[in-house]
Amino acid sequence: MKAHIVYDSAYGNTKEVATTIAASLDPLPAEAVPVGDFNPGDLALSDLLVVGSPINGWRPTPKITELLSALGNGQLDGVRAAAFDTRVRLFIHGDAARKITETLRADGAHIIAKPMPFYVRGSEGPLRPGELEKATAWAKELLAALHP
Ligand SMILES: Cc1cc2nc3c(=O)[nH]c(=O)nc-3n(C[C@H](O)[C@H](O)[C@H](O)COP(=O)(O)O)c2cc1C
C-alpha cells in the first residue's frame, strides 16, 4: 500500500502542505507528486490518494480538474481518498477540497476524511502560522482512518 499526494501549486504553498503530509504519513510509503507528473496507472487497489489544490476562482485549478476527469473511468474503485485545498481567509472564498472530495466519491473512491482547508496570507502566501502543524495532524488522522 502506498500514498500518493497529488497537488497543483503556483507559488509553492500547496506543495509545502503536500510534502508535509507525505512526510507525516510515515511509516506508510508516501510521495508528494506534482499533478503533471502523476500517472493514474500507478494507483493500486487499497492505495491512498490525497489530492490538493489551491482555490482558483472558487474552484480547483484546471490541472486538478483534468486529473479528476481522467480518474473518472473506474480507476478509483477500492482506492481510499481525501482532499485538501489552500485558500485565503476571505468572507467569500469558494471551495476546492469539498468539490474534489465529492468528485472522488462519485467516481468510486472510499473517502476517509473530511475535506481540509489550509490558509495562506495572500495569493502568493506564505501559509498562515500553524498550518503545517495542522497538515501533520491531518496526516495522522488519515493514518488512523486507514488502520482503525
Ligand atoms: C487566479 C487566482 C484565483 C484565486 N481565487 C481564489 C478564490 O476564489 N478563493 C480563495 O480563497 N483564494 C483564491 N486565490 C488564492 C489562492 O488560493 C492562493 O494563491 C493559493 O492558495 C496559493 O497556493 P499555491 O502557492 O500552492 O499556488 C486565487 C489565486 C489566484 C492566483
mmCIF file with all atom_site columns, C-alpha atoms and ligand atoms in Angstrom:
data_model
loop_
_atom_site.group_PDB
_atom_site.id
_atom_site.type_symbol
_atom_site.label_atom_id
_atom_site.label_alt_id
_atom_site.label_comp_id
_atom_site.label_asym_id
_atom_site.label_entity_id
_atom_site.label_seq_id
_atom_site.pdbx_PDB_ins_code
_atom_site.Cartn_x
_atom_site.Cartn_y
_atom_site.Cartn_z
_atom_site.occupancy
_atom_site.B_iso_or_equiv
_atom_site.pdbx_formal_charge
_atom_site.auth_seq_id
_atom_site.auth_comp_id
_atom_site.auth_asym_id
_atom_site.auth_atom_id
_atom_site.pdbx_PDB_model_num
ATOM   1   C CA  . MET A 1 1   ? 0.000   0.000  0.000   1.00 0.00 ? 1   MET A CA  1
ATOM   2   C CA  . LYS A 1 2   ? 1.254   3.447  -0.910  1.00 0.00 ? 2   LYS A CA  1
ATOM   3   C CA  . ALA A 1 3   ? 0.085   7.055  -0.507  1.00 0.00 ? 3   ALA A CA  1
ATOM   4   C CA  . HIS A 1 4   ? 0.100   9.423  -3.481  1.00 0.00 ? 4   HIS A CA  1
ATOM   5   C CA  . ILE A 1 5   ? -0.217  13.094 -2.522  1.00 0.00 ? 5   ILE A CA  1
ATOM   6   C CA  . VAL A 1 6   ? -1.033  14.723 -5.853  1.00 0.00 ? 6   VAL A CA  1
ATOM   7   C CA  . TYR A 1 7   ? -1.024  18.521 -5.905  1.00 0.00 ? 7   TYR A CA  1
ATOM   8   C CA  . ASP A 1 8   ? -1.059  21.617 -8.075  1.00 0.00 ? 8   ASP A CA  1
ATOM   9   C CA  . SER A 1 9   ? 0.755   24.720 -6.862  1.00 0.00 ? 9   SER A CA  1
ATOM   10  C CA  . ALA A 1 10  ? 1.568   28.078 -8.481  1.00 0.00 ? 10  ALA A CA  1
ATOM   11  C CA  . TYR A 1 11  ? 3.572   29.653 -5.615  1.00 0.00 ? 11  TYR A CA  1
ATOM   12  C CA  . GLY A 1 12  ? 4.653   26.629 -3.571  1.00 0.00 ? 12  GLY A CA  1
ATOM   13  C CA  . ASN A 1 13  ? 2.195   26.786 -0.669  1.00 0.00 ? 13  ASN A CA  1
ATOM   14  C CA  . THR A 1 14  ? 0.105   23.773 -1.693  1.00 0.00 ? 14  THR A CA  1
ATOM   15  C CA  . LYS A 1 15  ? 3.340   21.922 -2.462  1.00 0.00 ? 15  LYS A CA  1
ATOM   16  C CA  . GLU A 1 16  ? 4.587   22.655 1.062   1.00 0.00 ? 16  GLU A CA  1
ATOM   17  C CA  . VAL A 1 17  ? 1.379   21.251 2.577   1.00 0.00 ? 17  VAL A CA  1
ATOM   18  C CA  . ALA A 1 18  ? 1.585   18.196 0.288   1.00 0.00 ? 18  ALA A CA  1
ATOM   19  C CA  . THR A 1 19  ? 5.193   17.399 1.181   1.00 0.00 ? 19  THR A CA  1
ATOM   20  C CA  . THR A 1 20  ? 4.432   17.863 4.891   1.00 0.00 ? 20  THR A CA  1
ATOM   21  C CA  . ILE A 1 21  ? 1.500   15.436 4.626   1.00 0.00 ? 21  ILE A CA  1
ATOM   22  C CA  . ALA A 1 22  ? 3.689   12.908 2.758   1.00 0.00 ? 22  ALA A CA  1
ATOM   23  C CA  . ALA A 1 23  ? 6.412   13.110 5.423   1.00 0.00 ? 23  ALA A CA  1
ATOM   24  C CA  . SER A 1 24  ? 3.853   12.835 8.242   1.00 0.00 ? 24  SER A CA  1
ATOM   25  C CA  . LEU A 1 25  ? 2.312   9.636  6.874   1.00 0.00 ? 25  LEU A CA  1
ATOM   26  C CA  . ASP A 1 26  ? 5.411   7.706  7.958   1.00 0.00 ? 26  ASP A CA  1
ATOM   27  C CA  . PRO A 1 27  ? 5.618   4.643  8.199   1.00 0.00 ? 27  PRO A CA  1
ATOM   28  C CA  . LEU A 1 28  ? 3.323   4.462  5.146   1.00 0.00 ? 28  LEU A CA  1
ATOM   29  C CA  . PRO A 1 29  ? 5.338   4.855  1.930   1.00 0.00 ? 29  PRO A CA  1
ATOM   30  C CA  . ALA A 1 30  ? 4.190   8.232  0.633   1.00 0.00 ? 30  ALA A CA  1
ATOM   31  C CA  . GLU A 1 31  ? 5.159   10.512 -2.218  1.00 0.00 ? 31  GLU A CA  1
ATOM   32  C CA  . ALA A 1 32  ? 4.108   14.092 -2.986  1.00 0.00 ? 32  ALA A CA  1
ATOM   33  C CA  . VAL A 1 33  ? 3.725   14.319 -6.771  1.00 0.00 ? 33  VAL A CA  1
ATOM   34  C CA  . PRO A 1 34  ? 3.024   17.404 -8.926  1.00 0.00 ? 34  PRO A CA  1
ATOM   35  C CA  . VAL A 1 35  ? -0.203  16.793 -10.839 1.00 0.00 ? 35  VAL A CA  1
ATOM   36  C CA  . GLY A 1 36  ? 1.616   16.952 -14.191 1.00 0.00 ? 36  GLY A CA  1
ATOM   37  C CA  . ASP A 1 37  ? 3.877   14.063 -13.199 1.00 0.00 ? 37  ASP A CA  1
ATOM   38  C CA  . PHE A 1 38  ? 1.169   11.802 -11.809 1.00 0.00 ? 38  PHE A CA  1
ATOM   39  C CA  . ASN A 1 39  ? 0.276   8.686  -13.740 1.00 0.00 ? 39  ASN A CA  1
ATOM   40  C CA  . PRO A 1 40  ? -3.177  7.367  -12.727 1.00 0.00 ? 40  PRO A CA  1
ATOM   41  C CA  . GLY A 1 41  ? -1.927  3.930  -13.788 1.00 0.00 ? 41  GLY A CA  1
ATOM   42  C CA  . ASP A 1 42  ? 0.313   3.989  -10.683 1.00 0.00 ? 42  ASP A CA  1
ATOM   43  C CA  . LEU A 1 43  ? -2.745  3.694  -8.405  1.00 0.00 ? 43  LEU A CA  1
ATOM   44  C CA  . ALA A 1 44  ? -3.135  0.228  -6.930  1.00 0.00 ? 44  ALA A CA  1
ATOM   45  C CA  . LEU A 1 45  ? -6.070  -1.278 -5.065  1.00 0.00 ? 45  LEU A CA  1
ATOM   46  C CA  . SER A 1 46  ? -6.177  -0.021 -1.436  1.00 0.00 ? 46  SER A CA  1
ATOM   47  C CA  . ASP A 1 47  ? -3.664  2.784  -2.082  1.00 0.00 ? 47  ASP A CA  1
ATOM   48  C CA  . LEU A 1 48  ? -4.329  6.196  -0.536  1.00 0.00 ? 48  LEU A CA  1
ATOM   49  C CA  . LEU A 1 49  ? -4.846  9.099  -2.937  1.00 0.00 ? 49  LEU A CA  1
ATOM   50  C CA  . VAL A 1 50  ? -4.733  12.615 -1.466  1.00 0.00 ? 50  VAL A CA  1
ATOM   51  C CA  . VAL A 1 51  ? -5.499  15.449 -3.898  1.00 0.00 ? 51  VAL A CA  1
ATOM   52  C CA  . GLY A 1 52  ? -4.529  19.040 -3.049  1.00 0.00 ? 52  GLY A CA  1
ATOM   53  C CA  . SER A 1 53  ? -5.337  22.213 -4.981  1.00 0.00 ? 53  SER A CA  1
ATOM   54  C CA  . PRO A 1 54  ? -5.213  25.977 -4.464  1.00 0.00 ? 54  PRO A CA  1
ATOM   55  C CA  . ILE A 1 55  ? -8.661  27.521 -4.834  1.00 0.00 ? 55  ILE A CA  1
ATOM   56  C CA  . ASN A 1 56  ? -8.659  29.417 -8.141  1.00 0.00 ? 56  ASN A CA  1
ATOM   57  C CA  . GLY A 1 57  ? -11.804 31.389 -8.805  1.00 0.00 ? 57  GLY A CA  1
ATOM   58  C CA  . TRP A 1 58  ? -13.900 29.379 -6.323  1.00 0.00 ? 58  TRP A CA  1
ATOM   59  C CA  . ARG A 1 59  ? -12.854 26.000 -7.715  1.00 0.00 ? 59  ARG A CA  1
ATOM   60  C CA  . PRO A 1 60  ? -9.902  23.598 -8.099  1.00 0.00 ? 60  PRO A CA  1
ATOM   61  C CA  . THR A 1 61  ? -7.265  24.518 -10.701 1.00 0.00 ? 61  THR A CA  1
ATOM   62  C CA  . PRO A 1 62  ? -7.774  23.399 -14.321 1.00 0.00 ? 62  PRO A CA  1
ATOM   63  C CA  . LYS A 1 63  ? -4.978  20.796 -13.994 1.00 0.00 ? 63  LYS A CA  1
ATOM   64  C CA  . ILE A 1 64  ? -6.621  19.204 -10.952 1.00 0.00 ? 64  ILE A CA  1
ATOM   65  C CA  . THR A 1 65  ? -9.996  19.248 -12.723 1.00 0.00 ? 65  THR A CA  1
ATOM   66  C CA  . GLU A 1 66  ? -8.357  17.485 -15.711 1.00 0.00 ? 66  GLU A CA  1
ATOM   67  C CA  . LEU A 1 67  ? -6.894  14.853 -13.390 1.00 0.00 ? 67  LEU A CA  1
ATOM   68  C CA  . LEU A 1 68  ? -10.301 14.224 -11.827 1.00 0.00 ? 68  LEU A CA  1
ATOM   69  C CA  . SER A 1 69  ? -11.814 13.746 -15.294 1.00 0.00 ? 69  SER A CA  1
ATOM   70  C CA  . ALA A 1 70  ? -9.062  11.275 -16.174 1.00 0.00 ? 70  ALA A CA  1
ATOM   71  C CA  . LEU A 1 71  ? -9.738  9.325  -12.959 1.00 0.00 ? 71  LEU A CA  1
ATOM   72  C CA  . GLY A 1 72  ? -13.455 9.086  -13.681 1.00 0.00 ? 72  GLY A CA  1
ATOM   73  C CA  . ASN A 1 73  ? -13.303 5.800  -15.505 1.00 0.00 ? 73  ASN A CA  1
ATOM   74  C CA  . GLY A 1 74  ? -13.302 3.219  -12.743 1.00 0.00 ? 74  GLY A CA  1
ATOM   75  C CA  . GLN A 1 75  ? -9.686  3.633  -11.634 1.00 0.00 ? 75  GLN A CA  1
ATOM   76  C CA  . LEU A 1 76  ? -10.773 4.718  -8.152  1.00 0.00 ? 76  LEU A CA  1
ATOM   77  C CA  . ASP A 1 77  ? -12.642 1.559  -7.185  1.00 0.00 ? 77  ASP A CA  1
ATOM   78  C CA  . GLY A 1 78  ? -11.001 0.275  -3.991  1.00 0.00 ? 78  GLY A CA  1
ATOM   79  C CA  . VAL A 1 79  ? -8.845  3.401  -3.589  1.00 0.00 ? 79  VAL A CA  1
ATOM   80  C CA  . ARG A 1 80  ? -9.004  5.316  -0.299  1.00 0.00 ? 80  ARG A CA  1
ATOM   81  C CA  . ALA A 1 81  ? -9.009  9.085  -0.815  1.00 0.00 ? 81  ALA A CA  1
ATOM   82  C CA  . ALA A 1 82  ? -9.133  12.546 0.748   1.00 0.00 ? 82  ALA A CA  1
ATOM   83  C CA  . ALA A 1 83  ? -8.683  16.129 -0.461  1.00 0.00 ? 83  ALA A CA  1
ATOM   84  C CA  . PHE A 1 84  ? -7.388  19.464 0.771   1.00 0.00 ? 84  PHE A CA  1
ATOM   85  C CA  . ASP A 1 85  ? -7.129  22.983 -0.610  1.00 0.00 ? 85  ASP A CA  1
ATOM   86  C CA  . THR A 1 86  ? -5.231  26.176 0.107   1.00 0.00 ? 86  THR A CA  1
ATOM   87  C CA  . ARG A 1 87  ? -7.136  29.451 0.229   1.00 0.00 ? 87  ARG A CA  1
ATOM   88  C CA  . VAL A 1 88  ? -7.101  32.983 1.524   1.00 0.00 ? 88  VAL A CA  1
ATOM   89  C CA  . ARG A 1 89  ? -9.243  33.864 4.502   1.00 0.00 ? 89  ARG A CA  1
ATOM   90  C CA  . LEU A 1 90  ? -11.982 35.888 2.821   1.00 0.00 ? 90  LEU A CA  1
ATOM   91  C CA  . PHE A 1 91  ? -15.628 36.257 3.648   1.00 0.00 ? 91  PHE A CA  1
ATOM   92  C CA  . ILE A 1 92  ? -16.434 34.533 0.355   1.00 0.00 ? 92  ILE A CA  1
ATOM   93  C CA  . HIS A 1 93  ? -13.584 32.278 -0.747  1.00 0.00 ? 93  HIS A CA  1
ATOM   94  C CA  . GLY A 1 94  ? -15.335 29.467 -2.583  1.00 0.00 ? 94  GLY A CA  1
ATOM   95  C CA  . ASP A 1 95  ? -14.167 25.904 -2.258  1.00 0.00 ? 95  ASP A CA  1
ATOM   96  C CA  . ALA A 1 96  ? -11.963 23.302 -3.897  1.00 0.00 ? 96  ALA A CA  1
ATOM   97  C CA  . ALA A 1 97  ? -11.441 20.497 -1.341  1.00 0.00 ? 97  ALA A CA  1
ATOM   98  C CA  . ARG A 1 98  ? -15.155 19.771 -0.971  1.00 0.00 ? 98  ARG A CA  1
ATOM   99  C CA  . LYS A 1 99  ? -15.662 19.728 -4.748  1.00 0.00 ? 99  LYS A CA  1
ATOM   100 C CA  . ILE A 1 100 ? -12.674 17.399 -5.212  1.00 0.00 ? 100 ILE A CA  1
ATOM   101 C CA  . THR A 1 101 ? -13.941 15.128 -2.428  1.00 0.00 ? 101 THR A CA  1
ATOM   102 C CA  . GLU A 1 102 ? -17.418 14.918 -3.970  1.00 0.00 ? 102 GLU A CA  1
ATOM   103 C CA  . THR A 1 103 ? -15.964 14.088 -7.390  1.00 0.00 ? 103 THR A CA  1
ATOM   104 C CA  . LEU A 1 104 ? -13.643 11.420 -5.986  1.00 0.00 ? 104 LEU A CA  1
ATOM   105 C CA  . ARG A 1 105 ? -16.561 9.864  -4.112  1.00 0.00 ? 105 ARG A CA  1
ATOM   106 C CA  . ALA A 1 106 ? -18.817 9.943  -7.197  1.00 0.00 ? 106 ALA A CA  1
ATOM   107 C CA  . ASP A 1 107 ? -16.044 8.214  -9.147  1.00 0.00 ? 107 ASP A CA  1
ATOM   108 C CA  . GLY A 1 108 ? -15.899 5.295  -6.697  1.00 0.00 ? 108 GLY A CA  1
ATOM   109 C CA  . ALA A 1 109 ? -13.193 6.243  -4.169  1.00 0.00 ? 109 ALA A CA  1
ATOM   110 C CA  . HIS A 1 110 ? -13.700 5.469  -0.486  1.00 0.00 ? 110 HIS A CA  1
ATOM   111 C CA  . ILE A 1 111 ? -13.422 8.879  1.245   1.00 0.00 ? 111 ILE A CA  1
ATOM   112 C CA  . ILE A 1 112 ? -11.612 8.539  4.575   1.00 0.00 ? 112 ILE A CA  1
ATOM   113 C CA  . ALA A 1 113 ? -11.551 12.164 5.806   1.00 0.00 ? 113 ALA A CA  1
ATOM   114 C CA  . LYS A 1 114 ? -13.471 15.397 5.589   1.00 0.00 ? 114 LYS A CA  1
ATOM   115 C CA  . PRO A 1 115 ? -12.163 17.979 3.090   1.00 0.00 ? 115 PRO A CA  1
ATOM   116 C CA  . MET A 1 116 ? -9.494  20.119 4.762   1.00 0.00 ? 116 MET A CA  1
ATOM   117 C CA  . PRO A 1 117 ? -8.729  23.814 4.094   1.00 0.00 ? 117 PRO A CA  1
ATOM   118 C CA  . PHE A 1 118 ? -5.293  25.329 4.706   1.00 0.00 ? 118 PHE A CA  1
ATOM   119 C CA  . TYR A 1 119 ? -4.922  29.109 4.844   1.00 0.00 ? 119 TYR A CA  1
ATOM   120 C CA  . VAL A 1 120 ? -2.402  31.419 3.170   1.00 0.00 ? 120 VAL A CA  1
ATOM   121 C CA  . ARG A 1 121 ? -1.877  35.129 3.930   1.00 0.00 ? 121 ARG A CA  1
ATOM   122 C CA  . GLY A 1 122 ? -2.261  36.291 0.305   1.00 0.00 ? 122 GLY A CA  1
ATOM   123 C CA  . SER A 1 123 ? -2.316  34.845 -3.205  1.00 0.00 ? 123 SER A CA  1
ATOM   124 C CA  . GLU A 1 124 ? 1.415   34.081 -3.075  1.00 0.00 ? 124 GLU A CA  1
ATOM   125 C CA  . GLY A 1 125 ? 1.401   33.025 0.550   1.00 0.00 ? 125 GLY A CA  1
ATOM   126 C CA  . PRO A 1 126 ? 3.038   32.355 2.877   1.00 0.00 ? 126 PRO A CA  1
ATOM   127 C CA  . LEU A 1 127 ? 0.978   29.805 4.770   1.00 0.00 ? 127 LEU A CA  1
ATOM   128 C CA  . ARG A 1 128 ? -0.514  31.199 7.959   1.00 0.00 ? 128 ARG A CA  1
ATOM   129 C CA  . PRO A 1 129 ? 1.217   30.197 11.215  1.00 0.00 ? 129 PRO A CA  1
ATOM   130 C CA  . GLY A 1 130 ? 0.210   26.742 12.424  1.00 0.00 ? 130 GLY A CA  1
ATOM   131 C CA  . GLU A 1 131 ? -0.963  25.426 9.056   1.00 0.00 ? 131 GLU A CA  1
ATOM   132 C CA  . LEU A 1 132 ? 1.925   22.967 8.617   1.00 0.00 ? 132 LEU A CA  1
ATOM   133 C CA  . GLU A 1 133 ? 1.275   21.623 12.117  1.00 0.00 ? 133 GLU A CA  1
ATOM   134 C CA  . LYS A 1 134 ? -2.364  21.244 11.043  1.00 0.00 ? 134 LYS A CA  1
ATOM   135 C CA  . ALA A 1 135 ? -1.154  19.316 7.962   1.00 0.00 ? 135 ALA A CA  1
ATOM   136 C CA  . THR A 1 136 ? 0.829   16.951 10.190  1.00 0.00 ? 136 THR A CA  1
ATOM   137 C CA  . ALA A 1 137 ? -2.200  16.389 12.438  1.00 0.00 ? 137 ALA A CA  1
ATOM   138 C CA  . TRP A 1 138 ? -4.451  15.776 9.407   1.00 0.00 ? 138 TRP A CA  1
ATOM   139 C CA  . ALA A 1 139 ? -1.966  13.209 8.058   1.00 0.00 ? 139 ALA A CA  1
ATOM   140 C CA  . LYS A 1 140 ? -2.115  11.379 11.404  1.00 0.00 ? 140 LYS A CA  1
ATOM   141 C CA  . GLU A 1 141 ? -5.934  11.350 11.106  1.00 0.00 ? 141 GLU A CA  1
ATOM   142 C CA  . LEU A 1 142 ? -5.588  9.806  7.648   1.00 0.00 ? 142 LEU A CA  1
ATOM   143 C CA  . LEU A 1 143 ? -3.253  7.142  9.039   1.00 0.00 ? 143 LEU A CA  1
ATOM   144 C CA  . ALA A 1 144 ? -5.711  6.368  11.836  1.00 0.00 ? 144 ALA A CA  1
ATOM   145 C CA  . ALA A 1 145 ? -8.578  6.066  9.327   1.00 0.00 ? 145 ALA A CA  1
ATOM   146 C CA  . LEU A 1 146 ? -6.513  3.630  7.259   1.00 0.00 ? 146 LEU A CA  1
ATOM   147 C CA  . HIS A 1 147 ? -5.729  1.440  10.273  1.00 0.00 ? 147 HIS A CA  1
ATOM   148 C CA  . PRO A 1 148 ? -8.630  1.858  12.711  1.00 0.00 ? 148 PRO A CA  1
HETATM 149 C C1  . LIG B 2 .   ? -6.112  33.380 -10.265 1.00 0.00 ? 1   LIG B C1  1
HETATM 150 C C2  . LIG B 2 .   ? -6.301  33.141 -8.779  1.00 0.00 ? 1   LIG B C2  1
HETATM 151 C C3  . LIG B 2 .   ? -7.593  32.959 -8.283  1.00 0.00 ? 1   LIG B C3  1
HETATM 152 C C4  . LIG B 2 .   ? -7.782  32.732 -6.901  1.00 0.00 ? 1   LIG B C4  1
HETATM 153 N N1  . LIG B 2 .   ? -9.050  32.528 -6.433  1.00 0.00 ? 1   LIG B N1  1
HETATM 154 C C5  . LIG B 2 .   ? -9.240  32.286 -5.106  1.00 0.00 ? 1   LIG B C5  1
HETATM 155 C C6  . LIG B 2 .   ? -10.539 32.047 -4.595  1.00 0.00 ? 1   LIG B C6  1
HETATM 156 O O1  . LIG B 2 .   ? -11.543 32.023 -5.312  1.00 0.00 ? 1   LIG B O1  1
HETATM 157 N N2  . LIG B 2 .   ? -10.668 31.801 -3.257  1.00 0.00 ? 1   LIG B N2  1
HETATM 158 C C7  . LIG B 2 .   ? -9.583  31.799 -2.424  1.00 0.00 ? 1   LIG B C7  1
HETATM 159 O O2  . LIG B 2 .   ? -9.765  31.575 -1.216  1.00 0.00 ? 1   LIG B O2  1
HETATM 160 N N3  . LIG B 2 .   ? -8.330  32.026 -2.877  1.00 0.00 ? 1   LIG B N3  1
HETATM 161 C C8  . LIG B 2 .   ? -8.136  32.290 -4.202  1.00 0.00 ? 1   LIG B C8  1
HETATM 162 N N4  . LIG B 2 .   ? -6.873  32.512 -4.676  1.00 0.00 ? 1   LIG B N4  1
HETATM 163 C C9  . LIG B 2 .   ? -5.737  32.453 -3.741  1.00 0.00 ? 1   LIG B C9  1
HETATM 164 C C10 . LIG B 2 .   ? -5.104  31.072 -3.846  1.00 0.00 ? 1   LIG B C10 1
HETATM 165 O O3  . LIG B 2 .   ? -5.881  30.150 -3.180  1.00 0.00 ? 1   LIG B O3  1
HETATM 166 C C11 . LIG B 2 .   ? -3.657  31.078 -3.378  1.00 0.00 ? 1   LIG B C11 1
HETATM 167 O O4  . LIG B 2 .   ? -2.938  31.720 -4.391  1.00 0.00 ? 1   LIG B O4  1
HETATM 168 C C12 . LIG B 2 .   ? -3.125  29.681 -3.176  1.00 0.00 ? 1   LIG B C12 1
HETATM 169 O O5  . LIG B 2 .   ? -3.671  29.103 -2.019  1.00 0.00 ? 1   LIG B O5  1
HETATM 170 C C13 . LIG B 2 .   ? -1.632  29.649 -3.119  1.00 0.00 ? 1   LIG B C13 1
HETATM 171 O O6  . LIG B 2 .   ? -1.253  28.299 -3.258  1.00 0.00 ? 1   LIG B O6  1
HETATM 172 P P1  . LIG B 2 .   ? -0.004  27.913 -4.153  1.00 0.00 ? 1   LIG B P1  1
HETATM 173 O O7  . LIG B 2 .   ? 1.172   28.636 -3.592  1.00 0.00 ? 1   LIG B O7  1
HETATM 174 O O8  . LIG B 2 .   ? 0.137   26.447 -3.997  1.00 0.00 ? 1   LIG B O8  1
HETATM 175 O O9  . LIG B 2 .   ? -0.282  28.292 -5.577  1.00 0.00 ? 1   LIG B O9  1
HETATM 176 C C14 . LIG B 2 .   ? -6.655  32.724 -6.030  1.00 0.00 ? 1   LIG B C14 1
HETATM 177 C C15 . LIG B 2 .   ? -5.373  32.918 -6.546  1.00 0.00 ? 1   LIG B C15 1
HETATM 178 C C16 . LIG B 2 .   ? -5.183  33.123 -7.889  1.00 0.00 ? 1   LIG B C16 1
HETATM 179 C C17 . LIG B 2 .   ? -3.771  33.336 -8.401  1.00 0.00 ? 1   LIG B C17 1
#
